mmCIF file of C-alpha atoms in Angstrom:
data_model
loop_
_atom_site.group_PDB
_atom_site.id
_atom_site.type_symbol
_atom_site.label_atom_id
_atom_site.label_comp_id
_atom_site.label_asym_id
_atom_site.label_seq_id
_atom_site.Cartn_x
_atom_site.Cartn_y
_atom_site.Cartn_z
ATOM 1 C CA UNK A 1 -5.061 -3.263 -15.710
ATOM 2 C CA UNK A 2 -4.500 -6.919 -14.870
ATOM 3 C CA UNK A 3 -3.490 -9.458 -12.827
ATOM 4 C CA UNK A 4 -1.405 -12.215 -13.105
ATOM 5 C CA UNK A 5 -0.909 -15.376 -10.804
ATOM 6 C CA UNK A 6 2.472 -17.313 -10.606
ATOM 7 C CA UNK A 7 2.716 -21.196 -11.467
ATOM 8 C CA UNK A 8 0.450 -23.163 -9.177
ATOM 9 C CA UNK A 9 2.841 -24.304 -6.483
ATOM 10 C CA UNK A 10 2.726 -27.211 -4.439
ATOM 11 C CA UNK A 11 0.701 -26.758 -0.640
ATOM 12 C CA UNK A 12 3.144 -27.331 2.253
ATOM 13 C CA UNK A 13 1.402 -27.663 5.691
ATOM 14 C CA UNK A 14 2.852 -24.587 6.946
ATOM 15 C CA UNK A 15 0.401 -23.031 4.341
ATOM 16 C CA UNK A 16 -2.898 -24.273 6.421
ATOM 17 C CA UNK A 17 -2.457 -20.578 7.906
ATOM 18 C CA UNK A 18 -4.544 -18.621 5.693
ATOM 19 C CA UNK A 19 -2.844 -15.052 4.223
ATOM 20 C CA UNK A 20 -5.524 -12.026 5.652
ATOM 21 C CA UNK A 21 -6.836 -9.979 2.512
ATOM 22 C CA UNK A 22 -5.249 -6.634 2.722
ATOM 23 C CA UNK A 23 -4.785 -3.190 0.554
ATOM 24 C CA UNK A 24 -2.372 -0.712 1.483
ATOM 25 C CA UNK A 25 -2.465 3.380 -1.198
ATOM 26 C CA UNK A 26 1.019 3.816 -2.214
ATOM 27 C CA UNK A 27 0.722 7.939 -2.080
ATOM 28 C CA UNK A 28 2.050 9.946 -4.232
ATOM 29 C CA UNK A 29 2.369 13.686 -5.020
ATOM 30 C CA UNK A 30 4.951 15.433 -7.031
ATOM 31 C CA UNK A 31 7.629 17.482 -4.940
ATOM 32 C CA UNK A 32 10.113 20.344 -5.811
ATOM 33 C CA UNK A 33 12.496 17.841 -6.513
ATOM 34 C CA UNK A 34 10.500 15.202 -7.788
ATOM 35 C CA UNK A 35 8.206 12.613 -6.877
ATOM 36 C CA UNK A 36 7.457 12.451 -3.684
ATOM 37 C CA UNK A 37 5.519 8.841 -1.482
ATOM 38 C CA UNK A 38 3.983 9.080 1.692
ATOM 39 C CA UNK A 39 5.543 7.334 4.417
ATOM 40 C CA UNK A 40 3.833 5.942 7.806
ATOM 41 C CA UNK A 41 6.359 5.334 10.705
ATOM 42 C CA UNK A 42 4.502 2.474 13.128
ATOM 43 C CA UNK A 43 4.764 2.591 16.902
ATOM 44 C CA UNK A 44 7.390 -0.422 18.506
ATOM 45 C CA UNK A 45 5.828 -3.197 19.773
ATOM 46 C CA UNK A 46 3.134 -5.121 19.342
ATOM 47 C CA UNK A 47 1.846 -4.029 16.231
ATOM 48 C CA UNK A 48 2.815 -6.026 12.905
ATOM 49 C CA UNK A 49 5.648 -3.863 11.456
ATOM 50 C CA UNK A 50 6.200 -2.222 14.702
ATOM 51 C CA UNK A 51 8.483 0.872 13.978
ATOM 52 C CA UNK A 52 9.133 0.292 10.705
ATOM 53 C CA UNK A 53 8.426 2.714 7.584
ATOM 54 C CA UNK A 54 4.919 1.512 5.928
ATOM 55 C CA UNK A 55 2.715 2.956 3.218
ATOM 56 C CA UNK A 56 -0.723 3.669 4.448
ATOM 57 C CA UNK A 57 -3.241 0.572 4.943
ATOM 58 C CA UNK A 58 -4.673 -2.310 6.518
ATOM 59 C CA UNK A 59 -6.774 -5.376 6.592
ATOM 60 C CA UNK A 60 -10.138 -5.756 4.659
ATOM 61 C CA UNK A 61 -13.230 -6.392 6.530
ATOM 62 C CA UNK A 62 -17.139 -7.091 6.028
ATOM 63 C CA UNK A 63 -18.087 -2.920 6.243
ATOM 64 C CA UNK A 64 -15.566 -2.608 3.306
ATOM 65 C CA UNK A 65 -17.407 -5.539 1.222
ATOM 66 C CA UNK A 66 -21.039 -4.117 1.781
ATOM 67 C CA UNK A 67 -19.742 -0.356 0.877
ATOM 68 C CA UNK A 68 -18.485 -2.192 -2.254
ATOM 69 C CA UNK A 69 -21.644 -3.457 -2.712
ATOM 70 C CA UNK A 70 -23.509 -0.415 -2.287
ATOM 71 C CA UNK A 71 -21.449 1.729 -4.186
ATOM 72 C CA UNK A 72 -18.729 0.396 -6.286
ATOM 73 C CA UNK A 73 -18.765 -0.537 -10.118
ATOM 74 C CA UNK A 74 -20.128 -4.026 -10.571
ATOM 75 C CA UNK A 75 -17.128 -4.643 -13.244
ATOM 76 C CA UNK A 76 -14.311 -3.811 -10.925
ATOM 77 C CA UNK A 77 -12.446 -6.631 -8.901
ATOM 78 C CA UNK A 78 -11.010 -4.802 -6.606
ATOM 79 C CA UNK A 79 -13.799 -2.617 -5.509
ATOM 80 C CA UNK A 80 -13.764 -3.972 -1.948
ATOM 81 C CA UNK A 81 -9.972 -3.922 -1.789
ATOM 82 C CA UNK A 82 -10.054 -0.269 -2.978
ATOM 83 C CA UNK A 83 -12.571 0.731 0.157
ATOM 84 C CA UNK A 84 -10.104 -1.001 2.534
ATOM 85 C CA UNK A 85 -6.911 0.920 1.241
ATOM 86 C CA UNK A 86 -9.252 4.586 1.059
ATOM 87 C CA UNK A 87 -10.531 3.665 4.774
ATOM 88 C CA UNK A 88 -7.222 3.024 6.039
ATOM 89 C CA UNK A 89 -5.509 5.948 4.452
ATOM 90 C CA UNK A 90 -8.237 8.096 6.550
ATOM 91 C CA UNK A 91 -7.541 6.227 9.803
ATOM 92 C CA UNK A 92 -3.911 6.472 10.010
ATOM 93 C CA UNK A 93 -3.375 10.080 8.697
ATOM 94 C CA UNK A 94 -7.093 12.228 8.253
ATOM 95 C CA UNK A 95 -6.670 12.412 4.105
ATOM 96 C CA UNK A 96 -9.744 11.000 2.581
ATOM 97 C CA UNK A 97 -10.019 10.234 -1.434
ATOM 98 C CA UNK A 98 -13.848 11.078 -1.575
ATOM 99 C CA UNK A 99 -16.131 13.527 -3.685
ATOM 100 C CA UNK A 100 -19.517 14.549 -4.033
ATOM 101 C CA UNK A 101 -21.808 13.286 -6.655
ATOM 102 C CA UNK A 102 -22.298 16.320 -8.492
ATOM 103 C CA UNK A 103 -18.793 16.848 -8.196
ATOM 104 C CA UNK A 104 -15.245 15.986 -10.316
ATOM 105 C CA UNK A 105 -13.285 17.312 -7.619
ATOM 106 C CA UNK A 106 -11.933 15.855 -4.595
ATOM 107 C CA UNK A 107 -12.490 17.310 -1.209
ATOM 108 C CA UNK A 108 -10.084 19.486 0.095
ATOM 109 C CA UNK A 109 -8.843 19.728 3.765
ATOM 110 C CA UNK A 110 -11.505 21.835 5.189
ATOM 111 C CA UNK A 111 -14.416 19.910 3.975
ATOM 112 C CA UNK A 112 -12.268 16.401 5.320
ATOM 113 C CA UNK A 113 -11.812 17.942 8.302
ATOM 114 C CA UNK A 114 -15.470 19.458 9.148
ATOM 115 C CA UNK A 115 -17.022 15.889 8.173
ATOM 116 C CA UNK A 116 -14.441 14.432 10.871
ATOM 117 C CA UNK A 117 -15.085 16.936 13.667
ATOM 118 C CA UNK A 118 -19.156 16.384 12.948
ATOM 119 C CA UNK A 119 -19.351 13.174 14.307
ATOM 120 C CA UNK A 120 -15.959 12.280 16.040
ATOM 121 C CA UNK A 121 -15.055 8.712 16.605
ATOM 122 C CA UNK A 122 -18.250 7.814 14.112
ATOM 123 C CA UNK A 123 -16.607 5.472 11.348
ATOM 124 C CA UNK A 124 -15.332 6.761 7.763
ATOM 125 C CA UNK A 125 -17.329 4.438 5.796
ATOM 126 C CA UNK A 126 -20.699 6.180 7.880
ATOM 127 C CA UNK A 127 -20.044 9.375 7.439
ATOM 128 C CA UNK A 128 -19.375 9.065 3.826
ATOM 129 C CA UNK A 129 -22.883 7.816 3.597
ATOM 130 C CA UNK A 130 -24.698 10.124 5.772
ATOM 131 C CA UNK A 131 -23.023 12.967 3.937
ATOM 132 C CA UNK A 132 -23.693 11.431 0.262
ATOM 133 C CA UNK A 133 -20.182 11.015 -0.459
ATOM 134 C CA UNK A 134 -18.502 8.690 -2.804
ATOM 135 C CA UNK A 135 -15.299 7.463 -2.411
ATOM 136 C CA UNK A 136 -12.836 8.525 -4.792
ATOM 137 C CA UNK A 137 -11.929 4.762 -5.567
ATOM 138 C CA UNK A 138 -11.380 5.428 -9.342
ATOM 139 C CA UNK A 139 -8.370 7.343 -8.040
ATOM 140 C CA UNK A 140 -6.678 4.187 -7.517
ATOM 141 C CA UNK A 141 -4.720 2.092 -9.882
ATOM 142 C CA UNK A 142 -3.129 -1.283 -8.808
ATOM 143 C CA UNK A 143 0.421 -1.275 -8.479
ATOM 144 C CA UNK A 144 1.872 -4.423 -6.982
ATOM 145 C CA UNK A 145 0.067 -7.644 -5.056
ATOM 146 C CA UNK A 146 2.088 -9.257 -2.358
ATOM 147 C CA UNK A 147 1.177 -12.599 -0.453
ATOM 148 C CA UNK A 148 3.238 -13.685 3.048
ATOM 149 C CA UNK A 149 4.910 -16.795 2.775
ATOM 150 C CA UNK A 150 3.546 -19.658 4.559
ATOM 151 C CA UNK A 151 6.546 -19.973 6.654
ATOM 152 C CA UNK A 152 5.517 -16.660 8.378
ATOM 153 C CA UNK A 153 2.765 -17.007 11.751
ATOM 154 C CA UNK A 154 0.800 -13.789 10.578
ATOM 155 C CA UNK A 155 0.438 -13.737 6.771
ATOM 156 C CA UNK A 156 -1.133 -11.234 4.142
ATOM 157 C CA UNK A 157 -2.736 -10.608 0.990
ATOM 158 C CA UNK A 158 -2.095 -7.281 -0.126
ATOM 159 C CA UNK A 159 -2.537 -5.453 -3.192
ATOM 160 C CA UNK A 160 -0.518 -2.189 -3.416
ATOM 161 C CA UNK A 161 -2.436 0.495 -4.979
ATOM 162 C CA UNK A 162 -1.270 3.842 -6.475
ATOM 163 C CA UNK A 163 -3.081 7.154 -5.972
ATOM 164 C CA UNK A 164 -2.086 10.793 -6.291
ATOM 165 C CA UNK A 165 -2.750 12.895 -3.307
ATOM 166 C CA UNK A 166 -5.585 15.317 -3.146
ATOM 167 C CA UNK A 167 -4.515 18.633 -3.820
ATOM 168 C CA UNK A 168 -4.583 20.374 -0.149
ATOM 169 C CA UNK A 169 -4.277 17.243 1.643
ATOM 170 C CA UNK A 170 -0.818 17.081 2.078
ATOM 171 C CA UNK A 171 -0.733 17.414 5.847
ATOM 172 C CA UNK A 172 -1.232 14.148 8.126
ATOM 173 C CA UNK A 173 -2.444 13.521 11.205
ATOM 174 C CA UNK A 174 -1.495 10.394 13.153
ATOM 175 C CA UNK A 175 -3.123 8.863 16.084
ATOM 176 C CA UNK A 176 0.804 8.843 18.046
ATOM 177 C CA UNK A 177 -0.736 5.240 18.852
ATOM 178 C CA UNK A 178 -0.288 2.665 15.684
ATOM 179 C CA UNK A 179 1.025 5.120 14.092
ATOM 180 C CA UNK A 180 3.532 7.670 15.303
ATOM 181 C CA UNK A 181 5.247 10.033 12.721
ATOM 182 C CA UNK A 182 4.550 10.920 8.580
ATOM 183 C CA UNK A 183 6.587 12.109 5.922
ATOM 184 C CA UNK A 184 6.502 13.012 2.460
ATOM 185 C CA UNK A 185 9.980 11.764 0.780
ATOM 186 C CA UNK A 186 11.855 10.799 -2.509
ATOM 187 C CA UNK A 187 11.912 6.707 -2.810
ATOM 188 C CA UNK A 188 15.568 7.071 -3.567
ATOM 189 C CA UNK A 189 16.354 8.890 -0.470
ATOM 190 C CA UNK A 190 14.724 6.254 1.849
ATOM 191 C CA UNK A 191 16.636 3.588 -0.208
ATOM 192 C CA UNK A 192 19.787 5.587 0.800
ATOM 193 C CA UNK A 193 19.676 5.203 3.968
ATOM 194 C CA UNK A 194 18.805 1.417 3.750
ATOM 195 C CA UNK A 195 21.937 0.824 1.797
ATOM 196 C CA UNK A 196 24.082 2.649 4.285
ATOM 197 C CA UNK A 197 22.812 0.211 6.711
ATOM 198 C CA UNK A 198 20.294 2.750 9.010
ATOM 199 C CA UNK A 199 16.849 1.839 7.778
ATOM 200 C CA UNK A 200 15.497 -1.631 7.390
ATOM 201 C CA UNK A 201 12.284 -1.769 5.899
ATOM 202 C CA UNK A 202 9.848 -4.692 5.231
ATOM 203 C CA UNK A 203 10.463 -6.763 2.055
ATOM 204 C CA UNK A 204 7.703 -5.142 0.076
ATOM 205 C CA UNK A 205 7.682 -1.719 1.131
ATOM 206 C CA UNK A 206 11.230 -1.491 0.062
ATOM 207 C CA UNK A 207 10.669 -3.739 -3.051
ATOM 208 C CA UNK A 208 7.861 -0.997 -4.368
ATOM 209 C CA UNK A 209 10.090 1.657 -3.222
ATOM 210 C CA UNK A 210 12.855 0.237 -5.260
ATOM 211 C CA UNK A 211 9.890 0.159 -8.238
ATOM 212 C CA UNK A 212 9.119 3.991 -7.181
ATOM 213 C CA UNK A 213 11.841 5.329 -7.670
ATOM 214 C CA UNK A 214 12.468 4.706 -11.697
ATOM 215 C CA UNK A 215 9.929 7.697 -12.001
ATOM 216 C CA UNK A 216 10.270 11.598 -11.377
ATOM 217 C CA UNK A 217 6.899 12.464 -11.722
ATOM 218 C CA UNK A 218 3.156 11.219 -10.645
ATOM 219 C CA UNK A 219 1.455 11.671 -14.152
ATOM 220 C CA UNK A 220 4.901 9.235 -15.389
ATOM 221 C CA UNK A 221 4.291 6.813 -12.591
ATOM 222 C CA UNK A 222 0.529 7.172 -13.516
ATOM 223 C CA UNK A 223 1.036 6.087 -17.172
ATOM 224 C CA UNK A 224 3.067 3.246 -16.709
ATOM 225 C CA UNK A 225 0.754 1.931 -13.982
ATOM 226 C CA UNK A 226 -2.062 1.678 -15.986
ATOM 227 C CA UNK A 227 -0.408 -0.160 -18.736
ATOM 228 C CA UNK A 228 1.608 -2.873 -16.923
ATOM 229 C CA UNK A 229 0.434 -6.474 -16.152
ATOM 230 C CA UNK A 230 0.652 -6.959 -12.060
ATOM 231 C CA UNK A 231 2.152 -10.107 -10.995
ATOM 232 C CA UNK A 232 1.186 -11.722 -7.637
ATOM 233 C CA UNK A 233 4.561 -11.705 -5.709
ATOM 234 C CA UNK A 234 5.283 -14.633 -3.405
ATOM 235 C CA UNK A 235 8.906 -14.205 -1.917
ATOM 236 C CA UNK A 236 10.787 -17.451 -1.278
ATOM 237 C CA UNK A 237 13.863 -17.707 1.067
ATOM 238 C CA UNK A 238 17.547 -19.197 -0.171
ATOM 239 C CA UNK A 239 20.089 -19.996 1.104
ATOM 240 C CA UNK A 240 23.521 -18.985 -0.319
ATOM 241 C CA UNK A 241 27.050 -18.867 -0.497
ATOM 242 C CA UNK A 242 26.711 -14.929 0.219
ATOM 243 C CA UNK A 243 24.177 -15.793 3.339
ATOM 244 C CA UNK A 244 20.477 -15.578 2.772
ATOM 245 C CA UNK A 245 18.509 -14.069 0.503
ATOM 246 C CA UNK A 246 14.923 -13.256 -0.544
ATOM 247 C CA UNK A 247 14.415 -14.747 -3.940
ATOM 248 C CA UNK A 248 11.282 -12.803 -6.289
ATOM 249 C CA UNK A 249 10.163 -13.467 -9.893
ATOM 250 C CA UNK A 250 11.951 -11.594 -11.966
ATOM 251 C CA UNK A 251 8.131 -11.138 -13.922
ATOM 252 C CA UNK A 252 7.386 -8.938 -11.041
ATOM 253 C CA UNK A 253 9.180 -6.362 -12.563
ATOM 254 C CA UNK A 254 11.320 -4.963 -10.031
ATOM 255 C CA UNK A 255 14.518 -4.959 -12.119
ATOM 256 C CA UNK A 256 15.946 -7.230 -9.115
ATOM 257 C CA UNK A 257 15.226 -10.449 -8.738
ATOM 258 C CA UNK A 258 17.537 -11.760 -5.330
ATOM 259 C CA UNK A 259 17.991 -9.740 -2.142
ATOM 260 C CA UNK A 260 19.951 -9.671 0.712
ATOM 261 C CA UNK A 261 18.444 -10.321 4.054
ATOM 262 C CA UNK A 262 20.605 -8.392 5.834
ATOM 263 C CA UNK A 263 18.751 -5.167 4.264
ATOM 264 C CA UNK A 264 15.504 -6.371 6.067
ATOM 265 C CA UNK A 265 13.261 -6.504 8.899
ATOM 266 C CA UNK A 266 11.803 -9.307 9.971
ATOM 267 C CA UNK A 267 8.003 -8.147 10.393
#
């Protein structure tokens, strides 16, 4: 897998406000009708996104770094990135990618659950130590990598990665804080409902929906995800006859390459 960077651009000073590294696990699992993605809804308010549909994730921070240290392969980039997104996913909704050393398998619900309930409140990243766990982080493949544009006050980094889910850990459990409702559902069918006009999602959660939703199965998705070249996506704003729109490279590989801001939120 690699990474590729757009054309240096030219600084603006609205671009002094430096984009927070961030990784967010693009779930997936394969459904009775087909591939199904895990979908966060976020509490109104304060919160960045607040109530809007979001994949599982968050910012990156020092404990994810020395875990990546201890533990991750010296030859992979995005070993701290990968902590953050497996951290996160735990946080907001109890599934944990992890495994024991002697062990190809993942951990199934019970086992999450009775290393939760040991030490409640007692950080992910801690426990997986103390129990000699490794994080499943070679579950992960990278799927997209999104930065904020520097017109925005809060701004991100984010790589998108794509994981299967753990067989058994299908059920989530929110904190009804940040985060206040789950579901398991078909890209397509949350794309639906944006183009009837009653969802309006974030530009790149319904961008990599949009990419999703060309595949019918996680072992499809899979294949193509380790193969294809991941170009750093940095969305520009146009104006147009038509009203605005979001303008993306069309090396990004969404199949699209305008789109209209009337589908989206402004979080």
């Amino acid at each position: 897998m690699t990474e590729t960077e757009p054309p240096t651009q030219h600084p603006t000073e609205a671009e002094s406000t430096t984009p927070l590294l961030a990784a967010t696990i693009v779930l997936v699992r394969d459904g009775a009708e087909g591939l199904e993605v895990l979908v966060l809804q976020k509490a109104a308010g304060k919160h960045f996104a607040g109530g809007a549909l979001v994949f599982p994730g968050g910012k990156s921070d020092d404990a994810d770094a020395a875990y990546a240290r201890d533990f991750g392969e010296a030859d992979d980039a995005h070993a701290t990135l990968k902590v953050t997104a497996v951290r996160e996913m735990f946080e907001e909704t109890g599934i944990l990618l992890a495994r024991r050393p002697s062990s190809e398998n993942l951990l199934g619900a019970a086992e999450v659950a009775a290393l939760a309930e040991a030490d409640p409140g007692r950080p992910v990243l801690d426990l997986a130590r103390a129990a000699g766990l490794e994080l499943a982080t070679d579950t992960l493949e990278l799927f997209a990598h999104w930065i904020t544009p520097p017109s925005r006050s809060k701004r991100f980094d984010t790589h998108f990665f794509v994981a299967p889910a753990p067989e058994g850990q299908f059920d989530v459990t929110v904190d009804g804080y940040e985060i206040v409702a789950s579901a398991w559902r078909r890209p397509q069918a949350i794309l639906d409902e944006v183009h009837a006009g009653r969802l309006k999602l974030v530009l790149p959660t319904m961008m990599n929906l949009i990419k999703l939703a060309q595949w019918e199965t996680v072992p499809a998705l899979l294949a193509h995800t380790r193969l294809e070249e991941v170009f750093c996506v940095r969305p520009e704003r146009v104006e147009t006859p038509d009203g605005q729109e979001i303008v993306i490279p069309e090396e990004a590989g969404y199949g699209v390459t305008t789109i209209p801001s009337r589908f989206l939120r402004s979080a």
